[in-house]
Amino acid sequence: MGRLTTHILDTASGSPAAGVPVELYALSGDNRERIVATSTNDDGRCEAPLLDGDSFQTGVYELLFHVGDYLRARSEDLPSPAFLDVVPIRFGIASPDEHYHVPLLISPYGYSTYRGS
C-alpha cells in the first residue's frame, strides 16, 4: 500500500521547521476538499502519513504549508508583508502502490520541493 508523507527543512538555519501548519486538499475539477490539517513536529515531519490505506488514491492534490508565522518568529528582519506566507504545492498521485514523499525546503525568500522517497 502506498502513502503520502512530507517534511519541512529550514535551509537558512539548517534545521527542521517545527510547528508549521500543513493542510492537504484533494482536487477534482472545480472541487477542493480538505483531507487533513496537521502541523510539523520537532523533526519537521508530520506525526503520521497524510494519506495511507484506503484514503491513498490516485488523483490531484494540493499541500498548503503555512510558513509565514514560522519565518517571522525566526527573523526580526522580515519586511511586512513577508515574501512567503503560504506555500502551495500541487501534485499528482498516479500509482496507489508507491510512497510519495513531498518535502519542502524553505528560507525567507525561496522554497523548493521534489518527489522524495
mmCIF file of C-alpha atoms in Angstrom:
data_model
loop_
_atom_site.group_PDB
_atom_site.id
_atom_site.type_symbol
_atom_site.label_atom_id
_atom_site.label_comp_id
_atom_site.label_asym_id
_atom_site.label_seq_id
_atom_site.Cartn_x
_atom_site.Cartn_y
_atom_site.Cartn_z
ATOM 1 C CA MET A 1 0.000 0.000 0.000
ATOM 2 C CA GLY A 2 1.169 3.496 -0.807
ATOM 3 C CA ARG A 3 1.315 6.518 1.423
ATOM 4 C CA LEU A 4 1.923 10.261 1.332
ATOM 5 C CA THR A 5 4.368 11.938 3.699
ATOM 6 C CA THR A 6 6.058 15.331 3.957
ATOM 7 C CA HIS A 7 8.579 17.267 5.986
ATOM 8 C CA ILE A 8 9.919 20.817 6.067
ATOM 9 C CA LEU A 9 13.562 21.817 6.323
ATOM 10 C CA ASP A 10 14.665 25.387 7.003
ATOM 11 C CA THR A 11 17.641 25.813 4.694
ATOM 12 C CA ALA A 12 18.536 29.216 6.180
ATOM 13 C CA SER A 13 19.136 27.718 9.627
ATOM 14 C CA GLY A 14 19.952 24.158 8.581
ATOM 15 C CA SER A 15 17.266 22.718 10.833
ATOM 16 C CA PRO A 16 13.812 21.141 10.687
ATOM 17 C CA ALA A 17 10.868 23.553 10.673
ATOM 18 C CA ALA A 18 8.764 22.700 13.716
ATOM 19 C CA GLY A 19 5.214 23.848 14.390
ATOM 20 C CA VAL A 20 4.277 24.692 10.797
ATOM 21 C CA PRO A 21 0.590 24.106 9.947
ATOM 22 C CA VAL A 22 0.081 21.861 6.903
ATOM 23 C CA GLU A 23 -3.160 21.261 5.002
ATOM 24 C CA LEU A 24 -3.840 18.656 2.326
ATOM 25 C CA TYR A 25 -6.608 19.097 -0.246
ATOM 26 C CA ALA A 26 -7.964 16.686 -2.859
ATOM 27 C CA LEU A 27 -8.759 18.440 -6.150
ATOM 28 C CA SER A 28 -11.304 17.323 -8.720
ATOM 29 C CA GLY A 29 -12.345 19.776 -11.409
ATOM 30 C CA ASP A 30 -13.548 22.877 -9.570
ATOM 31 C CA ASN A 31 -13.980 20.957 -6.303
ATOM 32 C CA ARG A 32 -11.460 21.283 -3.498
ATOM 33 C CA GLU A 33 -11.866 19.129 -0.385
ATOM 34 C CA ARG A 34 -9.671 19.423 2.680
ATOM 35 C CA ILE A 35 -8.486 15.956 3.684
ATOM 36 C CA VAL A 36 -6.018 16.673 6.502
ATOM 37 C CA ALA A 37 -4.993 19.568 8.725
ATOM 38 C CA THR A 38 -1.938 18.964 10.901
ATOM 39 C CA SER A 39 1.389 20.550 11.821
ATOM 40 C CA THR A 40 5.026 19.557 11.840
ATOM 41 C CA ASN A 41 6.741 18.122 14.899
ATOM 42 C CA ASP A 42 10.209 18.981 16.259
ATOM 43 C CA ASP A 43 11.764 16.962 13.418
ATOM 44 C CA GLY A 44 9.846 18.989 10.790
ATOM 45 C CA ARG A 45 7.668 15.973 9.984
ATOM 46 C CA CYS A 46 4.006 15.193 10.445
ATOM 47 C CA GLU A 47 3.356 12.536 13.080
ATOM 48 C CA ALA A 48 1.500 10.246 10.661
ATOM 49 C CA PRO A 49 1.236 9.848 6.891
ATOM 50 C CA LEU A 50 -1.071 12.431 5.329
ATOM 51 C CA LEU A 51 -2.660 9.658 3.284
ATOM 52 C CA ASP A 52 -2.390 5.891 3.586
ATOM 53 C CA GLY A 53 -4.545 2.786 3.410
ATOM 54 C CA ASP A 54 -7.898 3.253 1.711
ATOM 55 C CA SER A 55 -7.541 7.044 1.719
ATOM 56 C CA PHE A 56 -4.445 6.876 -0.523
ATOM 57 C CA GLN A 57 -5.866 7.134 -4.029
ATOM 58 C CA THR A 58 -4.788 8.382 -7.434
ATOM 59 C CA GLY A 59 -5.663 11.992 -8.167
ATOM 60 C CA VAL A 60 -4.551 15.589 -7.931
ATOM 61 C CA TYR A 61 -3.729 17.043 -4.527
ATOM 62 C CA GLU A 62 -2.501 20.307 -3.061
ATOM 63 C CA LEU A 63 -0.429 20.809 0.059
ATOM 64 C CA LEU A 64 -0.545 24.201 1.762
ATOM 65 C CA PHE A 65 2.391 24.939 4.033
ATOM 66 C CA HIS A 66 1.633 27.908 6.315
ATOM 67 C CA VAL A 67 5.243 29.039 6.792
ATOM 68 C CA GLY A 68 4.678 32.752 7.457
ATOM 69 C CA ASP A 69 4.461 32.677 11.250
ATOM 70 C CA TYR A 70 7.377 30.251 11.444
ATOM 71 C CA LEU A 71 9.589 32.512 9.316
ATOM 72 C CA ARG A 72 8.546 35.677 11.192
ATOM 73 C CA ALA A 73 9.390 34.028 14.531
ATOM 74 C CA ARG A 74 12.904 33.180 13.283
ATOM 75 C CA SER A 75 13.822 36.554 11.771
ATOM 76 C CA GLU A 76 13.362 40.104 13.004
ATOM 77 C CA ASP A 77 14.418 41.469 9.602
ATOM 78 C CA LEU A 78 11.483 40.257 7.513
ATOM 79 C CA PRO A 79 9.503 43.006 5.798
ATOM 80 C CA SER A 80 5.771 43.321 6.247
ATOM 81 C CA PRO A 81 4.202 41.662 4.434
ATOM 82 C CA ALA A 82 6.777 38.886 4.251
ATOM 83 C CA PHE A 83 7.717 37.480 0.862
ATOM 84 C CA LEU A 84 6.417 33.981 1.772
ATOM 85 C CA ASP A 85 3.342 33.222 3.837
ATOM 86 C CA VAL A 86 1.547 30.147 2.444
ATOM 87 C CA VAL A 87 3.418 27.861 0.057
ATOM 88 C CA PRO A 88 1.138 25.763 -2.196
ATOM 89 C CA ILE A 89 2.381 22.602 -3.905
ATOM 90 C CA ARG A 90 0.011 20.944 -6.379
ATOM 91 C CA PHE A 91 0.954 17.420 -7.438
ATOM 92 C CA GLY A 92 -0.492 14.200 -8.790
ATOM 93 C CA ILE A 93 -0.537 10.678 -7.407
ATOM 94 C CA ALA A 94 -0.530 8.198 -10.283
ATOM 95 C CA SER A 95 0.370 4.959 -8.517
ATOM 96 C CA PRO A 96 -1.518 3.955 -5.356
ATOM 97 C CA ASP A 97 1.140 1.353 -4.505
ATOM 98 C CA GLU A 98 4.074 3.745 -4.128
ATOM 99 C CA HIS A 99 5.370 6.022 -1.389
ATOM 100 C CA TYR A 100 5.006 9.685 -2.330
ATOM 101 C CA HIS A 101 7.133 11.987 -0.194
ATOM 102 C CA VAL A 102 6.788 15.741 -0.826
ATOM 103 C CA PRO A 103 9.382 17.652 1.196
ATOM 104 C CA LEU A 104 9.572 21.432 1.381
ATOM 105 C CA LEU A 105 12.873 23.284 1.703
ATOM 106 C CA ILE A 106 12.309 26.873 2.816
ATOM 107 C CA SER A 107 14.128 30.099 3.530
ATOM 108 C CA PRO A 108 12.588 33.565 3.969
ATOM 109 C CA TYR A 109 12.903 34.309 0.244
ATOM 110 C CA GLY A 110 12.569 30.988 -1.529
ATOM 111 C CA TYR A 111 11.495 27.379 -1.458
ATOM 112 C CA SER A 112 11.916 24.173 -3.397
ATOM 113 C CA THR A 113 10.427 20.712 -3.451
ATOM 114 C CA TYR A 114 10.905 17.367 -5.133
ATOM 115 C CA ARG A 115 9.439 13.888 -5.049
ATOM 116 C CA GLY A 116 11.418 12.154 -2.372
ATOM 117 C CA SER A 117 11.397 8.590 -1.168
#
